Short mmCIF file of C-alpha atoms in Angstrom, two decimals:
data_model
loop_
_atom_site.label_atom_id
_atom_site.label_comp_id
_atom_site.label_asym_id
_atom_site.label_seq_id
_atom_site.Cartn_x
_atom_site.Cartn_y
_atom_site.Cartn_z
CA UNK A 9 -12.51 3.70 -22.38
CA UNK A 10 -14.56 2.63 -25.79
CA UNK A 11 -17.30 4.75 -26.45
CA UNK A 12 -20.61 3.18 -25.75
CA UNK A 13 -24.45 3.60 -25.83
CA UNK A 14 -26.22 4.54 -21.98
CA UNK A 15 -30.09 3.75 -21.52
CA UNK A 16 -31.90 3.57 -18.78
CA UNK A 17 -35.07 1.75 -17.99
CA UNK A 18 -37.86 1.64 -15.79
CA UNK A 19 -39.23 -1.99 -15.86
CA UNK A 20 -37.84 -5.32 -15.97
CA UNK A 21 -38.88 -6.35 -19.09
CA UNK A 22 -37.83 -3.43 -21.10
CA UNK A 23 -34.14 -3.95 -19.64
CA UNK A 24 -34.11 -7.53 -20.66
CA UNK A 25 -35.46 -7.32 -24.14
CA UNK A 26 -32.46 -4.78 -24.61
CA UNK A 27 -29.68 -6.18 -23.79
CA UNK A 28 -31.29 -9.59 -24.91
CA UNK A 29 -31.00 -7.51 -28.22
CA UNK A 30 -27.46 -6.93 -28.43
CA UNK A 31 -24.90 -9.43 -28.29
CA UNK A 32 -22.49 -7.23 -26.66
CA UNK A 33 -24.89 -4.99 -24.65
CA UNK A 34 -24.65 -5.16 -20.28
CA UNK A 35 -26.79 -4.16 -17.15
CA UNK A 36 -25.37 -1.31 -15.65
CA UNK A 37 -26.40 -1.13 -11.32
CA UNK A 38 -23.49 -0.08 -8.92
CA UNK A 39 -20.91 -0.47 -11.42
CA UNK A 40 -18.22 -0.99 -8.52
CA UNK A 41 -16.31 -3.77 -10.63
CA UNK A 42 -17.99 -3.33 -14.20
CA UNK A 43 -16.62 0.25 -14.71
CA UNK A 44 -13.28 -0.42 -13.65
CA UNK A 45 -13.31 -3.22 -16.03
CA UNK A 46 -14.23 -1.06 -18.93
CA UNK A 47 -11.45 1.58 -17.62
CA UNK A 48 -8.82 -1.05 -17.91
CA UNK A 49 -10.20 -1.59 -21.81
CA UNK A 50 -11.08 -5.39 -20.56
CA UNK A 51 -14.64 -5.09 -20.42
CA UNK A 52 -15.70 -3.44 -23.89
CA UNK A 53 -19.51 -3.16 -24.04
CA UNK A 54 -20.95 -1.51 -26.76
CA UNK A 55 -24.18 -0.29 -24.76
CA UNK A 56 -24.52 -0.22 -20.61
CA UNK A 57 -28.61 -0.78 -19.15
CA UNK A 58 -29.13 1.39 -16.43
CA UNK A 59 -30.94 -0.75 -14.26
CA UNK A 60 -30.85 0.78 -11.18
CA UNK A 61 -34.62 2.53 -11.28
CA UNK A 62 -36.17 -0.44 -11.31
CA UNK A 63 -38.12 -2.14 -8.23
CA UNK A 64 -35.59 -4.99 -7.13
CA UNK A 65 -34.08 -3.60 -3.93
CA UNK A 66 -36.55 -5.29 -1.42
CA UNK A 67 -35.81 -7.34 1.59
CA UNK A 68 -38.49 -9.74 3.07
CA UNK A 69 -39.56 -12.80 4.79
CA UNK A 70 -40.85 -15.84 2.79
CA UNK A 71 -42.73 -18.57 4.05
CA UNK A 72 -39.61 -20.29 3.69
CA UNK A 73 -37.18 -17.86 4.50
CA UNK A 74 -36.07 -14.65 3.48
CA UNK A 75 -35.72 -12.86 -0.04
CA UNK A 76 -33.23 -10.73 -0.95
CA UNK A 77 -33.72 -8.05 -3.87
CA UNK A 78 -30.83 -8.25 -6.33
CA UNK A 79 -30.36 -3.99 -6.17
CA UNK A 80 -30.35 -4.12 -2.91
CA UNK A 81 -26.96 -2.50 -1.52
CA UNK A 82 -24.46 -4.79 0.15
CA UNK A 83 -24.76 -2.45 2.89
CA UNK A 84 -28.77 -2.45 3.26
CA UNK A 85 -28.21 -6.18 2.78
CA UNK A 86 -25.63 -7.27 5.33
CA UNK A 87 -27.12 -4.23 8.24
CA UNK A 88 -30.56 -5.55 7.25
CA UNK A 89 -32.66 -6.63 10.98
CA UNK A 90 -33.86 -9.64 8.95
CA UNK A 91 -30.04 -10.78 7.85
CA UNK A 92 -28.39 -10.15 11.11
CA UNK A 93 -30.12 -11.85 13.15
CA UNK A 94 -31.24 -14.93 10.45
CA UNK A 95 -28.54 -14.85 8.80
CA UNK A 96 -25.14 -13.34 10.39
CA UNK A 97 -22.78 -15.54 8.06
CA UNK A 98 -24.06 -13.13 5.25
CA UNK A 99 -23.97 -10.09 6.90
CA UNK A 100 -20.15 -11.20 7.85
CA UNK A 101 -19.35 -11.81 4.39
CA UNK A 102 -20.73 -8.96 2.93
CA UNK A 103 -19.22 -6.80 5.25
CA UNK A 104 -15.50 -8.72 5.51
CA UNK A 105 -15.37 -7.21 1.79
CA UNK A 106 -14.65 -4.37 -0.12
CA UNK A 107 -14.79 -0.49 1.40
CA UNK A 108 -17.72 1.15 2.94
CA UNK A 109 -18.21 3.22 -0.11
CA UNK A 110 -18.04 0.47 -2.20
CA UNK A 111 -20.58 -1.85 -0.18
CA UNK A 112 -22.63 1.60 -0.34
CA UNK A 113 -22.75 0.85 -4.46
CA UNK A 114 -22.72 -2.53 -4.69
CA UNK A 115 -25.69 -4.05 -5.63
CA UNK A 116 -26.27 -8.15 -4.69
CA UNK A 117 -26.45 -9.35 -8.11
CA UNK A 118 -23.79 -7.62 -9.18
CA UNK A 119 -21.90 -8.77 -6.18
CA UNK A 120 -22.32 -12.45 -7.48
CA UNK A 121 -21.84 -11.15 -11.08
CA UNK A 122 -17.86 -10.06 -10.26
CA UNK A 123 -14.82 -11.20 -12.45
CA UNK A 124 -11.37 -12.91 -10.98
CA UNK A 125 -8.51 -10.40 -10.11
CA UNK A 126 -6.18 -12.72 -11.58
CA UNK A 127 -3.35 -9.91 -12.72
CA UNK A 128 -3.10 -11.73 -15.95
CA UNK A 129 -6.97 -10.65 -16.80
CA UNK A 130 -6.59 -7.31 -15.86
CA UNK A 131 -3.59 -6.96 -18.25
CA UNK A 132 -4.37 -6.72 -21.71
CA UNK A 133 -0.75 -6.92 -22.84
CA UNK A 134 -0.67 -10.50 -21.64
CA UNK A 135 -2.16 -13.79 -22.57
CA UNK A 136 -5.65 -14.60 -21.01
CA UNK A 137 -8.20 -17.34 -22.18
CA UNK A 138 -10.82 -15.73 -19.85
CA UNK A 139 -10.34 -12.18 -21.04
CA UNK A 140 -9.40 -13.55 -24.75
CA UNK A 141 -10.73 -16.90 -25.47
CA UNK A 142 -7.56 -19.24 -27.19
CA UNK A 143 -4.72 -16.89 -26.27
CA UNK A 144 -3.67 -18.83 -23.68
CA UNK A 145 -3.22 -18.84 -19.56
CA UNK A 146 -0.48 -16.08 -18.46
CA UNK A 147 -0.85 -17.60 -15.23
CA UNK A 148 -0.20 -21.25 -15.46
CA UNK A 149 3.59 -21.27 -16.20
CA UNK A 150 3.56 -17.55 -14.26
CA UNK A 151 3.03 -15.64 -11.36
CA UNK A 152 0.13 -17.96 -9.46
CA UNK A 153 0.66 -17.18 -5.67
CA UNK A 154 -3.36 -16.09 -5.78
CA UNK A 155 -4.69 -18.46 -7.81
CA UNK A 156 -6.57 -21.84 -7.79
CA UNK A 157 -5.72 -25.44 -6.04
CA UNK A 158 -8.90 -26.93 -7.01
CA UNK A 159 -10.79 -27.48 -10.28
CA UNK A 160 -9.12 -25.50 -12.49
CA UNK A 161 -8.11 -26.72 -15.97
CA UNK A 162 -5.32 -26.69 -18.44
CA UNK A 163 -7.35 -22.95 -20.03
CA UNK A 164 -7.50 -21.02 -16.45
CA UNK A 165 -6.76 -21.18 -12.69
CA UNK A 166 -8.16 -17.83 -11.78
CA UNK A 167 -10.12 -17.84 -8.28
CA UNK A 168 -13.64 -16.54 -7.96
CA UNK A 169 -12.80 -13.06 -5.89
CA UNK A 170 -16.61 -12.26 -4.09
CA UNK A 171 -17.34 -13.29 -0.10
CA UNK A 172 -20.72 -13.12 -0.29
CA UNK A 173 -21.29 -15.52 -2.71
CA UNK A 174 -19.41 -18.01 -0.30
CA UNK A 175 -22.06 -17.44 2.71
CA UNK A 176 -24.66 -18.18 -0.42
CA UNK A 177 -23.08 -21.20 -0.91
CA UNK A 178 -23.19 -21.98 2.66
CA UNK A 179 -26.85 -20.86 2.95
CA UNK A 180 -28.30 -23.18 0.17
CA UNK A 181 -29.55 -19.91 -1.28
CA UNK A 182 -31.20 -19.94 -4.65
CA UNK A 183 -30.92 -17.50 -7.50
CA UNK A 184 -34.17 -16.25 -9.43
CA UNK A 185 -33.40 -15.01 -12.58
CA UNK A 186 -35.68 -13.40 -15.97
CA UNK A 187 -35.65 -13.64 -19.29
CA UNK A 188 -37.23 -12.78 -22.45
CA UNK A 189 -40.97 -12.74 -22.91
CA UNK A 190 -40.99 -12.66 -18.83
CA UNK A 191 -40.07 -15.88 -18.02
CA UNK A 192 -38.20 -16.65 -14.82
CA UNK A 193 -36.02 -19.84 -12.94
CA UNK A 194 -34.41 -20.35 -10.32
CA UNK A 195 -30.75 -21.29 -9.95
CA UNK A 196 -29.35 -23.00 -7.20
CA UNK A 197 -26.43 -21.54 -5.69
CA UNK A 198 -24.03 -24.25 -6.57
CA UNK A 199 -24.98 -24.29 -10.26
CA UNK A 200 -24.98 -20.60 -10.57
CA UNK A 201 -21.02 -20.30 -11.15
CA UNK A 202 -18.98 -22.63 -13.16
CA UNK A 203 -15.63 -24.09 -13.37
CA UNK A 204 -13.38 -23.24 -16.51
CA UNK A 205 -13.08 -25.99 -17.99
CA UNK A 206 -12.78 -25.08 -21.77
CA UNK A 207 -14.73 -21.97 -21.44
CA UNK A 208 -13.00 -20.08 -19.10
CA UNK A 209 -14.79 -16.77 -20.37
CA UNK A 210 -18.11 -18.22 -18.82
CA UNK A 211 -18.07 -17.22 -15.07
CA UNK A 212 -21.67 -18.53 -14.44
CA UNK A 213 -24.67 -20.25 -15.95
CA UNK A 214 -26.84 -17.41 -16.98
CA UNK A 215 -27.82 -17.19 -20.58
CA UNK A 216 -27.10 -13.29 -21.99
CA UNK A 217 -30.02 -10.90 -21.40
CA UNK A 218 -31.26 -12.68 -18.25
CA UNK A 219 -31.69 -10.47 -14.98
CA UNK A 220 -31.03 -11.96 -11.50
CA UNK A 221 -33.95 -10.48 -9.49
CA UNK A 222 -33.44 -12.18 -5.88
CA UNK A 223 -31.61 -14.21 -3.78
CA UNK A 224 -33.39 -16.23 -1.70
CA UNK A 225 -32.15 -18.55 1.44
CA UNK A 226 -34.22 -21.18 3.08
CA UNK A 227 -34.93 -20.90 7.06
CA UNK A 228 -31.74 -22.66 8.42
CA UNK A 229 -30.44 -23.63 12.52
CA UNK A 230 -26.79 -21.92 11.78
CA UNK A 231 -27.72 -18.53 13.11
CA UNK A 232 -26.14 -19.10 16.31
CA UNK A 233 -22.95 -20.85 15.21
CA UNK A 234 -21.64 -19.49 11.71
CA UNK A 235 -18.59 -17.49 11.36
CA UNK A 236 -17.11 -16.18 8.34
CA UNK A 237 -12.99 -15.83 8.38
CA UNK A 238 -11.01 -13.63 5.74
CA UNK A 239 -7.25 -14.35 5.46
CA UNK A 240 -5.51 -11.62 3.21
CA UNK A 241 -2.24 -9.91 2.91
CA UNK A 242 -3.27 -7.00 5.11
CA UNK A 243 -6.43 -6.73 7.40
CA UNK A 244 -8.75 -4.49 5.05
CA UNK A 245 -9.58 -3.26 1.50
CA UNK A 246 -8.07 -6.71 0.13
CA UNK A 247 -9.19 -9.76 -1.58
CA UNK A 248 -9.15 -13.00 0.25
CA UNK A 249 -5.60 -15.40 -0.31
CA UNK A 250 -8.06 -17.90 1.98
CA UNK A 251 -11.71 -17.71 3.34
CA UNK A 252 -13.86 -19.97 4.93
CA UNK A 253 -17.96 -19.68 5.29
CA UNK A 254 -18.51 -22.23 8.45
CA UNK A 255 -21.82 -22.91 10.05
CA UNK A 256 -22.72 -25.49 12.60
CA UNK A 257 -25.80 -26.71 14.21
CA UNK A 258 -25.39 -29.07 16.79
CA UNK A 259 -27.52 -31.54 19.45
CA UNK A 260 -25.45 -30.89 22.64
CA UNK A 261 -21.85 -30.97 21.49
CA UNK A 262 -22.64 -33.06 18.78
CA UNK A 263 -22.59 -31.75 14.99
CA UNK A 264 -25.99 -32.42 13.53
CA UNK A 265 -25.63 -30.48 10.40
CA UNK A 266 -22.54 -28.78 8.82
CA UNK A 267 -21.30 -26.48 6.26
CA UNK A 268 -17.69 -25.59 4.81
CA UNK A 269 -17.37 -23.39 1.84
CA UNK A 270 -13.76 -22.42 1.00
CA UNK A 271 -13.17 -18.88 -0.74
CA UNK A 272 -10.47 -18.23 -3.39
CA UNK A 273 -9.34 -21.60 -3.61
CA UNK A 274 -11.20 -22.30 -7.34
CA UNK A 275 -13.29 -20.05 -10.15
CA UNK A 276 -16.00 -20.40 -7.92
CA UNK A 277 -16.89 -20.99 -4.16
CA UNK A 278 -15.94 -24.86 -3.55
CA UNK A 279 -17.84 -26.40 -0.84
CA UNK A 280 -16.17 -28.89 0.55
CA UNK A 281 -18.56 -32.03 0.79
CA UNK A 282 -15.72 -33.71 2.31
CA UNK A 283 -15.04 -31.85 5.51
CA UNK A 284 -18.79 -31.74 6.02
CA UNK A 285 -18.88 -35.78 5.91
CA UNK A 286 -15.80 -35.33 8.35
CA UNK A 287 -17.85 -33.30 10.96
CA UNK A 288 -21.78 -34.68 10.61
CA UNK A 289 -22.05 -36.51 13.76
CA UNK A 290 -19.32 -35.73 15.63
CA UNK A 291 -18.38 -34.27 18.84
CA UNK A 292 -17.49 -30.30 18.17
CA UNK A 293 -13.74 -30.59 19.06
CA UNK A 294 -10.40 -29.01 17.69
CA UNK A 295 -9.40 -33.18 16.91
CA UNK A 296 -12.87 -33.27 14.46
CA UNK A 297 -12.60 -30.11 13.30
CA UNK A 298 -8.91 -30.60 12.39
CA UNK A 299 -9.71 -34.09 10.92
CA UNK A 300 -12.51 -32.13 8.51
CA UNK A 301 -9.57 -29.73 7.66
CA UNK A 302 -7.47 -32.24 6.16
CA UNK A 303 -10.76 -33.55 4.38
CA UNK A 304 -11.13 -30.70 2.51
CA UNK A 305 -7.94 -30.23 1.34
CA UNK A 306 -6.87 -33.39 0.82
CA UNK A 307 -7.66 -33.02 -3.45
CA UNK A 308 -5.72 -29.83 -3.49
CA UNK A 309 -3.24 -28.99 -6.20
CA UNK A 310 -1.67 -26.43 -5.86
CA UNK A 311 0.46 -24.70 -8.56
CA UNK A 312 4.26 -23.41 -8.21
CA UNK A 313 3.52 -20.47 -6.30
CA UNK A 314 0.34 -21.34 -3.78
CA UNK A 315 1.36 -24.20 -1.89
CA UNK A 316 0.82 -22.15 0.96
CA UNK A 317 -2.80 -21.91 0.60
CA UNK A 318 -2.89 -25.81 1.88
CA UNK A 319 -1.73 -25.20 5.40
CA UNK A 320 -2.76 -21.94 5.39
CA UNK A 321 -6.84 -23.10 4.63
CA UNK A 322 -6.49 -25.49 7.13
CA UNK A 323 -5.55 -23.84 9.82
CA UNK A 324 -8.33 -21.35 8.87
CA UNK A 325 -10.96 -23.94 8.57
CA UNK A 326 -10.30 -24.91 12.42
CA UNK A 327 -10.12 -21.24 13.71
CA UNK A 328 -13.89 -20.52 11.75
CA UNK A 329 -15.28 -23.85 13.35
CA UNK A 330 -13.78 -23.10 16.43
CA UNK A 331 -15.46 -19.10 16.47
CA UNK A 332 -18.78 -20.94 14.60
CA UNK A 333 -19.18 -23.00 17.57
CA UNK A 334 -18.60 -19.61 20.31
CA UNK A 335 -21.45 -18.19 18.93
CA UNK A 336 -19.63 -15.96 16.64
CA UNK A 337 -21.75 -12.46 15.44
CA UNK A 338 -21.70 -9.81 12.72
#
């Protein structure tokens, strides 16, 4: 591991202005995916911000909602009364990842802060635009079973690796960030990550220096009928080949509102407008639900080793509308 500079502050301000002040600076909170970064010499930072003392781990109602504190643990977050029973696609997201000691470290913003697991990042003997801007994409012309079918570009086709950014998606959940001389925005969800394009080393839209704070979700009607469905290679401690973030409210067995967000499918969570269209005013039956799964995927392009993820998300999209609409719990 490089050698590197450790602070650690006390206010909100004082952790912006320094990292603000170094180019190559990072907050430091649970560390869960940052440290094993810097352990496999692909994150190199030349000084870590402690940020963990500071007052950002609160959970409370809005008059709109519900606010989230961006060090709050993923386990506080996801066992939270408030996110249970308001929100149980979150607290199945959060909790369909990672291990219980991790989601004990984990902080939320650094949950939506994580990097791809594409093998070709993590390995610094090989070529990788994301890790190495201009080297080239290992993956492309390699091994790709894990890797994107949608917008991905001729630089990367890494896959965004988090869940509970995907229930964010879902949740129309907004991001508030701060900056220098303490002024703060809010991100939508769905601008908050980006797609490669020709910057494949930018994962999401915050300038360097700025702090997420909260995440906050509007009140929604998809408590009763959300579901969140993890397909992997073995049935814990593994990222996602396929996940869907489904929610559902309905007038009698109509669908009155929808949402489909698809999980490791593209560098970020890709909600998929299409199936949504499908559903919106439909009866809730395996024939609509199967007609919004071919939606979704009907843009897919897969690459020489991922095919599979077509059928595969599919079949996963009808099986979480199908547990959305039986009431499906954390």
């Amino acid at each position: 591991m490089k050698s590197f500079k450790y602070s650690s502050v006390t206010d909100a301000a004082s952790a912006v202005d320094t990292v603000s002040a170094n180019q190559t600076a990072q907050f430091l909170a649970g560390g869960t995916n940052l440290i094993d970064l810097m352990k496999e010499y692909v994150e190199r930072p030349s000084e870590l911000v402690d940020i963990l003392g500071l007052n950002l781990a609160e959970i409370r109602s809005t008059s709109n909602g519900i606010s989230i504190g961006a060090l709050a643990k993923n386990t506080d977050t996801a066992n939270h009364a408030l996110v249970r029973q308001n929100y149980p696609l979150l607290s199945m997201a959060i909790l369909a990842g990672a291990t219980v000691q991790l989601r004990n470290m984990a902080t939320n913003g650094g949950n939506l802060m994580q990097r791809t697991r594409c093998q070709y990042f993590y390995d610094i003997a090989m070529p990788c635009n994301k890790r190495e801007p201009g080297s080239g994409c290992g993956a492309i012309q390699g091994l790709n079973r894990i890797h994107a079918i949608f917008g991905y570009s001729d630089k990367c086709v890494a896959t965004y690796p988090g869940d509970m950014a995907n229930a964010l998606y879902a949740l129309d959940a907004v991001v508030k960030v701060r900056g220098t001389n303490g002024q703060e925005r809010t991100i939508p969800i769905q601008d908050f990550h980006r797609l490669p394009g020709d910057t494949p080393e930018k994962d999401n839209n915050l300038q360097h220096g700025e702090l997420i704070v909260a995440i906050e979700m509007p009140r929604n009607n998809f408590a009763d009928k959300s579901y969140y469905l993890k397909v992997r290679d073995r049935t814990s401690y593994a990222f996602a080949l396929i996940a869907v973030a489904a929610a559902l409210e309905t007038r009698g067995n109509n669908i009155k509102q929808a949402r489909v967000v698809l999980g490791s499918v593209a560098h970020k969570p890709w909600r998929s407008g299409e199936a949504e269209r499908v559903l919106i005013g439909k009866p809730a039956t395996e024939e609509t639900f199967r007609a919004a799964a071919e939606a979704a995927f009907k843009d897919a392009k897969p690459l020489e080793h991922n095919s599979y993820k077509v059928e595969l998300g599919k079949r996963a999209i009808v099986l979480a509308l199908q547990r959305a609409m039986s009431g499906g719990v954390a």
